[in-house]
CSV table of C-alpha atoms in Angstrom, one decimal:
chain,number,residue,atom,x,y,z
A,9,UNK,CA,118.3,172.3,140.3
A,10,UNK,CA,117.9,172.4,136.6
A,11,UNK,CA,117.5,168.3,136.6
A,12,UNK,CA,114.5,168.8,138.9
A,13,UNK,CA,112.5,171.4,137.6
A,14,UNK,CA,112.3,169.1,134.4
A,15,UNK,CA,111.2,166.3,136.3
A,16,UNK,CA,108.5,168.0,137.7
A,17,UNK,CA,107.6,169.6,135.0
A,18,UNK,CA,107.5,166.2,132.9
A,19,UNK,CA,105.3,164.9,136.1
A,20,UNK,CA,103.0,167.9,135.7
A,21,UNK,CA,102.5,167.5,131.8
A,22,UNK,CA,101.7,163.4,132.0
A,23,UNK,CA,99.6,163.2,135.4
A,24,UNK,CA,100.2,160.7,137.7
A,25,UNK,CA,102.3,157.9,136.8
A,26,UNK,CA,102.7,154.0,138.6
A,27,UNK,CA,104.0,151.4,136.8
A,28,UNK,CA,104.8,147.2,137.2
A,29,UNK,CA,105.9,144.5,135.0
A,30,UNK,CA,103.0,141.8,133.7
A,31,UNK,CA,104.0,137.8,132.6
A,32,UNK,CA,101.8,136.2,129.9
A,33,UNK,CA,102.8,133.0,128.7
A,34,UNK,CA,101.4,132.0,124.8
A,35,UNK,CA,98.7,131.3,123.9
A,36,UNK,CA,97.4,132.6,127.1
A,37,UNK,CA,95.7,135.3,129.3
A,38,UNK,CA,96.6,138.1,131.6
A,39,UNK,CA,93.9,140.6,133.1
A,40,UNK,CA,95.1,143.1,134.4
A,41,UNK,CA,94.3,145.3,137.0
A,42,UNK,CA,94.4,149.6,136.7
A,43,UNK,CA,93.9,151.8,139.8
A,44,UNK,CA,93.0,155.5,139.7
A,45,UNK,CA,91.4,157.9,142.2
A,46,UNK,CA,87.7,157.8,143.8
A,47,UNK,CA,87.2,161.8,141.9
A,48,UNK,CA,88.3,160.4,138.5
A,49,UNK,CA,85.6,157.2,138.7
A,50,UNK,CA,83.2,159.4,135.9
A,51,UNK,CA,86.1,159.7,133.8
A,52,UNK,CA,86.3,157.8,130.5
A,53,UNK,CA,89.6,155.1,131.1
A,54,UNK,CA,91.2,153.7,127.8
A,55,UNK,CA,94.1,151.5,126.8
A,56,UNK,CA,96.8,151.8,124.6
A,57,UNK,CA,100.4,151.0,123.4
A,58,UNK,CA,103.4,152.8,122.8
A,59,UNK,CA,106.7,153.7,124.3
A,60,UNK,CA,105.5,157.3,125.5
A,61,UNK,CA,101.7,158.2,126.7
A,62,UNK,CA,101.1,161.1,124.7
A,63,UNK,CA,101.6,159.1,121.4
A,64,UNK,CA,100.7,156.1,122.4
A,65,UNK,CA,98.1,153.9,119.9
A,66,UNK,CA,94.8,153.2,121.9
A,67,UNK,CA,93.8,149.8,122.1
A,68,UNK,CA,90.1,150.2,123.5
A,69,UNK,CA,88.1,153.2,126.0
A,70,UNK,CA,85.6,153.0,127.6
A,71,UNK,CA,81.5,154.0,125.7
A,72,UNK,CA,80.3,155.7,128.8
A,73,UNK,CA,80.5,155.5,132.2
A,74,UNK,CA,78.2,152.5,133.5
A,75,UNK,CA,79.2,148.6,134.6
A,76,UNK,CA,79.3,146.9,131.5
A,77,UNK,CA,82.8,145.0,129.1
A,78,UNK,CA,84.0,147.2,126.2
A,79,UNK,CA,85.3,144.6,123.6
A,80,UNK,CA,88.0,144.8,120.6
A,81,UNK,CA,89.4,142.6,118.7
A,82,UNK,CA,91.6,140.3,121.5
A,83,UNK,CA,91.1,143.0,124.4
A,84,UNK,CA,88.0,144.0,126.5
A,85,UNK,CA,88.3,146.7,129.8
A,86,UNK,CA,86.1,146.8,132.3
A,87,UNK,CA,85.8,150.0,134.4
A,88,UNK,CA,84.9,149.1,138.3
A,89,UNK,CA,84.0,151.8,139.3
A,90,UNK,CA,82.5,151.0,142.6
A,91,UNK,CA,86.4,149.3,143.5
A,92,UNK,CA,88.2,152.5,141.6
A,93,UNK,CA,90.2,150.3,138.9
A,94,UNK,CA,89.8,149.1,135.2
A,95,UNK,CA,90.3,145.6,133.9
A,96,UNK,CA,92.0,145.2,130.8
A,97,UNK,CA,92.1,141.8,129.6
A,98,UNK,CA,94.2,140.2,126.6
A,99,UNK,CA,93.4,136.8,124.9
A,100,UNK,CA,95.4,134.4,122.9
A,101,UNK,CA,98.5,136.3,123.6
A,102,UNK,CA,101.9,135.9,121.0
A,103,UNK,CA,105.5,137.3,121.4
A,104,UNK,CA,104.2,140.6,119.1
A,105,UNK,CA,101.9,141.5,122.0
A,106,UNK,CA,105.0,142.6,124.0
A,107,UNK,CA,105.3,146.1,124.4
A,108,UNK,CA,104.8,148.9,126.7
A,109,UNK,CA,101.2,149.6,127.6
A,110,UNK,CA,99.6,152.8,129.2
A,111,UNK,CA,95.9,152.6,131.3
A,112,UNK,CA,94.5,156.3,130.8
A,113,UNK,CA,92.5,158.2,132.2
A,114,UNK,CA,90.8,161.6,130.5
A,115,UNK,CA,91.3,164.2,132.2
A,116,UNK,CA,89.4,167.6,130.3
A,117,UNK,CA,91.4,170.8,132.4
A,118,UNK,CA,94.5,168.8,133.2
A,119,UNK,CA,97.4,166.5,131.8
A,120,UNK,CA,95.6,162.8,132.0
A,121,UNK,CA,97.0,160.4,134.7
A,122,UNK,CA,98.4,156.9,133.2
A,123,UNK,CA,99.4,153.7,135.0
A,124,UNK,CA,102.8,152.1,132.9
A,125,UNK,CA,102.5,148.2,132.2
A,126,UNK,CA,105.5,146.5,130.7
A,127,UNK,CA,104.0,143.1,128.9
A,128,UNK,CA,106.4,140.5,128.6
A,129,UNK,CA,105.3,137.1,126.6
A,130,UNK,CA,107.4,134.1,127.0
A,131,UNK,CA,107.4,130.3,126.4
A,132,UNK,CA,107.5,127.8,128.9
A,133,UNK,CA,107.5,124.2,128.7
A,134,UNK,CA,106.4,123.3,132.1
A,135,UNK,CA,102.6,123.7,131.3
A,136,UNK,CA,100.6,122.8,128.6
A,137,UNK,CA,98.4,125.4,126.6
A,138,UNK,CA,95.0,123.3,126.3
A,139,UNK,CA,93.5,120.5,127.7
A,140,UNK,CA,90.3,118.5,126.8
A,141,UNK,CA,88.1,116.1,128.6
A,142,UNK,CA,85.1,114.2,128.6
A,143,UNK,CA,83.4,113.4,132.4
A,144,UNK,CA,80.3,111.6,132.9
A,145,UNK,CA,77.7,113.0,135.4
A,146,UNK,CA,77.6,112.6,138.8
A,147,UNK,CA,81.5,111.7,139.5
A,148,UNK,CA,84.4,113.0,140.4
A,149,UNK,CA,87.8,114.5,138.6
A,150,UNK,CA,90.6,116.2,139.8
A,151,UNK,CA,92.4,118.0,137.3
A,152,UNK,CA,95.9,119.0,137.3
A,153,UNK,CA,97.6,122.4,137.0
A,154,UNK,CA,101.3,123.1,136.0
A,155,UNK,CA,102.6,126.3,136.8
A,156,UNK,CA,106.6,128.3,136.4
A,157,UNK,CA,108.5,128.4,139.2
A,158,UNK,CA,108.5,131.7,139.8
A,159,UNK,CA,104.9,131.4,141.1
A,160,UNK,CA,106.2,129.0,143.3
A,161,UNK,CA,104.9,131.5,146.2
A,162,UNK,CA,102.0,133.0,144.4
A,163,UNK,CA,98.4,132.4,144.3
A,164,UNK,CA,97.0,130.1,142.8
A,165,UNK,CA,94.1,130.5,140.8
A,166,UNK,CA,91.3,128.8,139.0
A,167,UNK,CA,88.2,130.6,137.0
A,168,UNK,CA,85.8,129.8,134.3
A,169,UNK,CA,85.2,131.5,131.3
A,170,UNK,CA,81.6,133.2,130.4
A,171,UNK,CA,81.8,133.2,126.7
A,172,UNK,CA,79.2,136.4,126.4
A,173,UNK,CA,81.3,138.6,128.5
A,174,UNK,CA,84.3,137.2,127.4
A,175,UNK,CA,86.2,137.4,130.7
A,176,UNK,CA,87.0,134.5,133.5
A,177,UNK,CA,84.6,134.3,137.2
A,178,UNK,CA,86.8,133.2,140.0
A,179,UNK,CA,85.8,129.6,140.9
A,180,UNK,CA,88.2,129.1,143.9
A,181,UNK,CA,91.7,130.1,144.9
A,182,UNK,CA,94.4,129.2,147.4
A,183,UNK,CA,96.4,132.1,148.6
A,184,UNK,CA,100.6,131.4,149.2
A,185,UNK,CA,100.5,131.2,152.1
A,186,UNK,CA,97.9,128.1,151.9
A,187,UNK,CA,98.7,124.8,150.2
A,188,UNK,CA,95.1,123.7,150.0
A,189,UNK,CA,91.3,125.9,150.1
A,190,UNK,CA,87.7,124.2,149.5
A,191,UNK,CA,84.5,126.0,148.0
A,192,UNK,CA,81.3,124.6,147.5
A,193,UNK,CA,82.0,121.1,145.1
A,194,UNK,CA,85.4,122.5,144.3
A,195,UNK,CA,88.2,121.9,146.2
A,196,UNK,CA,92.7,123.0,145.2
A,197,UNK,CA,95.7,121.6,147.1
A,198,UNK,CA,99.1,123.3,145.8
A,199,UNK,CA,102.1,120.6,145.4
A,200,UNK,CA,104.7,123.2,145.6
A,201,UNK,CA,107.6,120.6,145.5
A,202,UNK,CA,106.4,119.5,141.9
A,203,UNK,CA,105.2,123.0,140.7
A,204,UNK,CA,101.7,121.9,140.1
A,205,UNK,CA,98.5,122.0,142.0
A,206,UNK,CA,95.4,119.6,142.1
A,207,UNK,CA,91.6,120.9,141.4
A,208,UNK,CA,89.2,118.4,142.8
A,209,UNK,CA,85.3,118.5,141.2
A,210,UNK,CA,82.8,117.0,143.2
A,211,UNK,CA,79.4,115.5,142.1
A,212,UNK,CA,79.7,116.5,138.3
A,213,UNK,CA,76.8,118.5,136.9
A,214,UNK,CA,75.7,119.3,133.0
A,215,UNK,CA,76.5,123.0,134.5
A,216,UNK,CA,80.3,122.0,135.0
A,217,UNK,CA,80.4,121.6,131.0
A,218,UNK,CA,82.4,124.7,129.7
A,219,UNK,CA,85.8,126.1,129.3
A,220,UNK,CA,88.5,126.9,132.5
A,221,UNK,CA,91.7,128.4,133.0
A,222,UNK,CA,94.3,127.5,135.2
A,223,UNK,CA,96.5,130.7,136.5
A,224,UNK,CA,98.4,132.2,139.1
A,225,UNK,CA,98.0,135.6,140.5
A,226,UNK,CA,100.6,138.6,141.4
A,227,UNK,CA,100.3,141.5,143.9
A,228,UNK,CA,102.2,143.5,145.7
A,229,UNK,CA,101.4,143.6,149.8
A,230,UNK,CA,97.8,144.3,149.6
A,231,UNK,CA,97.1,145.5,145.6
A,232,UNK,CA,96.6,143.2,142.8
A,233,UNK,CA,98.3,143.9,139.7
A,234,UNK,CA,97.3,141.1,137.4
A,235,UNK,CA,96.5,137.1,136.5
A,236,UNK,CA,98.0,134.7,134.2
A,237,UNK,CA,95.5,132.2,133.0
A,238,UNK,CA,98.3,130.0,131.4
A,239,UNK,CA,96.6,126.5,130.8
A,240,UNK,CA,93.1,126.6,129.1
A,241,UNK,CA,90.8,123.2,130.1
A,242,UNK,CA,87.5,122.5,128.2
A,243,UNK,CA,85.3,120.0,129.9
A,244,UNK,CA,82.1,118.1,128.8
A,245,UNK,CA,80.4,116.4,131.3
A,246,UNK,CA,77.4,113.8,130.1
A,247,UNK,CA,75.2,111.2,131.0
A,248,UNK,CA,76.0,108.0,131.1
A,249,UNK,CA,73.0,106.2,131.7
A,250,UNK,CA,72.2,105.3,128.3
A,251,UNK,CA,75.0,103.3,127.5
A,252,UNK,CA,75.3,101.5,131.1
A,253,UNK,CA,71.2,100.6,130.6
A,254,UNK,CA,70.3,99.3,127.4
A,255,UNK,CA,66.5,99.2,127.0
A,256,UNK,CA,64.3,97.0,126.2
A,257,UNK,CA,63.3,97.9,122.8
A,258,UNK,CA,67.0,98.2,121.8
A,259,UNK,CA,67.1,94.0,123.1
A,260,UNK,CA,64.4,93.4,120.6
A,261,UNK,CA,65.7,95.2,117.8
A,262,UNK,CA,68.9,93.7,118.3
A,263,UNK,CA,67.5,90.0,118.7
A,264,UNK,CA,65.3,90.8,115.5
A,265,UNK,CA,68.3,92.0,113.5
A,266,UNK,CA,70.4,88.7,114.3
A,267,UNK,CA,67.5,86.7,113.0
A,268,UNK,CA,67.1,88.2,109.9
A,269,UNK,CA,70.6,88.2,109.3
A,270,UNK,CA,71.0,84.3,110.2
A,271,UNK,CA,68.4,83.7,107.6
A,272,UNK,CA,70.1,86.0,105.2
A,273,UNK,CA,73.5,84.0,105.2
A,274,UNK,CA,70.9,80.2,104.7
A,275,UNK,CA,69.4,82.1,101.6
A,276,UNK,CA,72.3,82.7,100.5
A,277,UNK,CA,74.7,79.7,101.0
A,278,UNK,CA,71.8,77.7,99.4
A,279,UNK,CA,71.6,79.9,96.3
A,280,UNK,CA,75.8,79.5,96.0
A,281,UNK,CA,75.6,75.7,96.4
A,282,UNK,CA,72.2,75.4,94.3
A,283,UNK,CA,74.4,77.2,91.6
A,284,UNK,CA,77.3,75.1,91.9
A,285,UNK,CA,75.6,71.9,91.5
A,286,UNK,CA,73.5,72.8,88.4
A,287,UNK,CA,77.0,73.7,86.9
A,288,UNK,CA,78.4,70.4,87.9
A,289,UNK,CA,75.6,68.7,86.2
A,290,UNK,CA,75.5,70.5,83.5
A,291,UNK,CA,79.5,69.7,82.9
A,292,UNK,CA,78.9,66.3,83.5
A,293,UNK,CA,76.2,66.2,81.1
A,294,UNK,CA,78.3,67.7,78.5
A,295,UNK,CA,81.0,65.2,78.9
A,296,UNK,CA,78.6,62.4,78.7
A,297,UNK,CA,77.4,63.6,74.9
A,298,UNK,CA,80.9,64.2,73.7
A,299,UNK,CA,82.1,60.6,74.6
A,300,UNK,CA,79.1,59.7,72.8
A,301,UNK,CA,79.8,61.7,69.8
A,302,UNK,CA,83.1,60.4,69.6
A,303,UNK,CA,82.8,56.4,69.9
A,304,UNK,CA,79.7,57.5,67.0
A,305,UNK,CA,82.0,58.9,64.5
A,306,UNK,CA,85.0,56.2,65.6
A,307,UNK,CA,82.5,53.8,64.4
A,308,UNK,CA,82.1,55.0,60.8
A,309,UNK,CA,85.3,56.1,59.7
A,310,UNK,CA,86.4,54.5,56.1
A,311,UNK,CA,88.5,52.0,56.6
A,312,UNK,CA,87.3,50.0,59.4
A,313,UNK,CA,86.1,46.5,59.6
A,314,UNK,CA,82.3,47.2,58.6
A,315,UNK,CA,83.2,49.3,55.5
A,316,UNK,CA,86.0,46.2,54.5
A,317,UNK,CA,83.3,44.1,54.4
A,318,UNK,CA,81.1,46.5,52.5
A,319,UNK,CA,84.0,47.1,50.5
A,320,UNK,CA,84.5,43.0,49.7
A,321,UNK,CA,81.0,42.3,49.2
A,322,UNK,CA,80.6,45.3,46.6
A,323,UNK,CA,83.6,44.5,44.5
A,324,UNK,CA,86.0,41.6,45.4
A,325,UNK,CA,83.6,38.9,45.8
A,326,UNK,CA,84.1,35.4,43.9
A,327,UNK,CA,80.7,35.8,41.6
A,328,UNK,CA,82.1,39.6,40.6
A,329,UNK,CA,85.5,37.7,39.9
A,330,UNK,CA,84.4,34.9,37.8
A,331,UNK,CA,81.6,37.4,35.7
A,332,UNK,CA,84.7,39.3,35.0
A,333,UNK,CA,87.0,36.5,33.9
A,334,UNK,CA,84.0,35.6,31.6
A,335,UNK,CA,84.1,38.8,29.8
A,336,UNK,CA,85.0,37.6,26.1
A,337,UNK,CA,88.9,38.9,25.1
A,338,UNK,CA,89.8,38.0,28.8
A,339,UNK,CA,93.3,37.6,28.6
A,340,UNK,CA,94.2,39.6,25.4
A,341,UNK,CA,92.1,43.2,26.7
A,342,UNK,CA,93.8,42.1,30.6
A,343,UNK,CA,97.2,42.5,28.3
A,344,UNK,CA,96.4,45.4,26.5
A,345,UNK,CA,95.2,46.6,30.1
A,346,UNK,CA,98.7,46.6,31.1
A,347,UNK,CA,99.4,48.9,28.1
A,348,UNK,CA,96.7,51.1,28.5
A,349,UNK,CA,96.1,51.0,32.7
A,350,UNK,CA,92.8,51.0,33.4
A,351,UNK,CA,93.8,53.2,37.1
A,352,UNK,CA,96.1,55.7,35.7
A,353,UNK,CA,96.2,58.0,39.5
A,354,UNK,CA,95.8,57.3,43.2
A,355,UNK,CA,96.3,59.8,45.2
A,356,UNK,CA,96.5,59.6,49.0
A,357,UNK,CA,94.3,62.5,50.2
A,358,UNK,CA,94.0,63.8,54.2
A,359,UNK,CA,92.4,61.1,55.8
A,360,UNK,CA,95.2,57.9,56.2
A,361,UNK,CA,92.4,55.6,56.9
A,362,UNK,CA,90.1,55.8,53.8
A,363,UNK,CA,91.2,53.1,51.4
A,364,UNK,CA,91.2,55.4,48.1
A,365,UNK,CA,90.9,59.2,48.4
A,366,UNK,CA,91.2,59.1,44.1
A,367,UNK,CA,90.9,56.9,41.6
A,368,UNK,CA,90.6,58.8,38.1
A,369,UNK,CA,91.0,57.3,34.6
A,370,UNK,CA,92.7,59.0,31.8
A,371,UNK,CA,92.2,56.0,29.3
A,372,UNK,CA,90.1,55.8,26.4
A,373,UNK,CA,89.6,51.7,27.2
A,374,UNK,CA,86.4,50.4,25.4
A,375,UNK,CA,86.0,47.6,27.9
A,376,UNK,CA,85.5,50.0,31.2
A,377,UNK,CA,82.3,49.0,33.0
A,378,UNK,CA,82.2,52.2,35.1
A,379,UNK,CA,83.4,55.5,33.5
A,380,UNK,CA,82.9,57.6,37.2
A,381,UNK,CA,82.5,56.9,41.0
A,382,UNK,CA,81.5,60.3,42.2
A,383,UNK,CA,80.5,61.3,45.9
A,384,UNK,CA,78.0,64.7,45.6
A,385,UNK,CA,76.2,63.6,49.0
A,386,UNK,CA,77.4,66.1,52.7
A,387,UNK,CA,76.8,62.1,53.9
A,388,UNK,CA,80.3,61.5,55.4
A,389,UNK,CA,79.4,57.6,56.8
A,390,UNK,CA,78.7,56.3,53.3
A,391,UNK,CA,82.1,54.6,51.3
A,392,UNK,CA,80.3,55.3,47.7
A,393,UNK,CA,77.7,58.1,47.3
A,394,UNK,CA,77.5,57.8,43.4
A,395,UNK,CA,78.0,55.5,41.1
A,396,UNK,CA,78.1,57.4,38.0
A,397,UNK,CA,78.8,56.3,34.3
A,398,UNK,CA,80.2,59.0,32.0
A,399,UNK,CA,81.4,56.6,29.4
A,400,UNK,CA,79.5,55.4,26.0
A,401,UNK,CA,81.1,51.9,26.5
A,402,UNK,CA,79.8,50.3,29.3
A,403,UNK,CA,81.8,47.4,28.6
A,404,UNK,CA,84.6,49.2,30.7
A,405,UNK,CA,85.7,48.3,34.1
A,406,UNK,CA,86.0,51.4,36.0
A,407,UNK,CA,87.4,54.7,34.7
A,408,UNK,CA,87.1,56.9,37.4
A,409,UNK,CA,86.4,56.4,41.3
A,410,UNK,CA,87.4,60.2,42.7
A,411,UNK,CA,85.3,61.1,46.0
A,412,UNK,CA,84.6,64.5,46.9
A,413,UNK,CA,84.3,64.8,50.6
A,414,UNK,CA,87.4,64.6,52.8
A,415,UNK,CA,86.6,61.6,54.4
């Protein structure tokens, strides 16, 4: 007897209580649904969280008492009025959002009533979370829909999403007791054996651009409790007509473009090879005058067969020979030559081919014709550049022949 009276006096103190169990799946939807009675519909209705409704933390309420979405954060609530029931509906949903959730209703002289929803978020591999696609105008695309098996016998639903009231508008449906429904351009058949069914659009507008859901729906006989909008399908639907129809102007703006580039690559292979050829000549050229240069300076080293003739008519000829042997004390001052040599160095410079690099005199002989044979010329082609005399006797053969250049 006890037992009881607390019951009903824990009934009286919290109002009316219902309760049923809601599936989300992440990173989806639910909206879910709230009854309360036809004398409460000018009541303010609110959401919130928490294991017991008097301390529960409120999630969103109602501003006043007309048609229109309260938004917060993730949820929004909608309070039908003329259908007695609030929609609460939570986006983007994770494994924190589980809990236990209260829809309240104020109540000013009395303990408020409260409908208990127990949230459950889960994971589920059978669906994906997002799908994106781009459909051209004017055809046709049937998109597919995974769903648990537990919906197996539920309905199956299919919405799109109005971005400024941030809720979903039922596009078509097919209840489970139907494996196929048709509305307008849209058209669902349920495959229940592979746990997916097929929405078919028709005739593609611009309008069909947007973002969908695919869901199921649960109830209970005749009342709705909620939807899960478990995959979320953004479509973009455009023309196609300007790629399959090129224009004319495009034609001549592409023939012009192939023209100007054909010339472009003539330019510049004739620049390249106009390049290449003046470089070749230019090589050649410089070839040409080095061969020359060097035959030129071949030709008058010391030593060869011009400069030996030079050479023998300058000095060794017969009339220079017999003026010498005239010369009076011939054979005495030839003996005393041999004491006192009228060459006393030669010295073997750089160049192997030059018949004397230097010829120097360190005798005091009386009877030298030439005291010096000195080169001071930069004239590299001449055998003698100066014939010098630094000697009082001029009587005396040669004292010193010593050139100065290398060559």
């Amino acid at each position: 007897m006890r037992i009881l009276l607390i019951f009903s006096l824990l009934a009286f103190m919290t109002g009316c209580v219902t309760s049923f169990i809601v599936t989300g799946y992440s990173g989806g939807t639910v909206i879910i649904y709230c009854y309360y009675n036809i004398e409460e519909k000018s009541n303010g209705k609110y959401f919130c969280m928490g294991q017991n409704s008097l301390s529960c933390e409120e999630k969103i309420r109602t501003r006043n008492t007309s048609r229109e979405w309260n938004h917060r954060g993730r949820v929004s609530l909608f309070d039908n009025t003329g259908g007695n029931y609030i929609m609460v509906v939570i986006r983007q949903l994770t494994r924190e959002d589980e809990g236990t959730y209260w829809c309240g209703v104020d109540k000013p002289d009395v303990p408020d009533s409260y409908t208990k929803v127990e949230l459950e978020v889960k994971e589920d591999k059978c669906c994906l979370k997002s799908v994106r696609e781009t459909l051209y105008l004017g055809g046709d695309f049937p998109l597919i829909c995974n769903y648990p098996e537990k919906y197996d016998n539920s309905t199956k639903y299919f919405c799109k999403e109005d971005n400024d009231l941030n809720t979903c508008y039922y596009i078509i449906s097919a209840f489970y007791d139907s494996e196929s429904a048709k509305a307008k351009r849209f058209s669902l058949t349920d495959n229940k054996t592979e746990k997916s069914f097929t929405v078919t659009f028709s005739n593609l507008t611009e309008y069909d651009t947007g973002t969908y859901w695919c869901g199921v729906q649960n109830r209970t006989k005749d009342v709705l409790h909620y939807f899960s909008l478990i995959t979320e399908v953004h479509l973009s639907v455009i023309d196609s007509t300007p790629a399959s129809a090129p224009s004319a102007t495009s034609h001549n703006t592409f023939g012009t473009l192939v023209v100007i580039t054909v010339i472009l690559v003539v330019v510049l292979f004739t620049l390249i090879f106009y390049i290449f050829y003046k470089r070749k000549c230019n090589t050649l050229q410089e070839l040409i005058s080095s061969s020359r240069h060097t035959s030129g300076i071949s030709n008058t080293q010391p030593g060869n067969s011009e400069d030996m003739r030079a050479l023998n008519t300058q000095l060794g000829n017969s009339e220079d020979m017999r003026a010498l042997n005239t010369q009076p004390g011939n054979n005495e001052e030839m003996r005393a030559a041999n004491q006192d040599p009228t060459y006393q160095t030669l010295s073997n410079s750089t160049n192997q081919d030059s018949i004397y690099q230097t010829l120097k005199s360190n005798s005091a002989n009386q009877y030298s014709i030439y005291q010096t044979l000195k080169s001071n010329s930069a004239n590299q082609d001449s055998i003698y550049q100066t014939l010098k005399s630094n000697s009082a006797n001029r009587d005396s053969i040669y004292q010193t022949l010593k050139p100065n250049s290398a060559n």
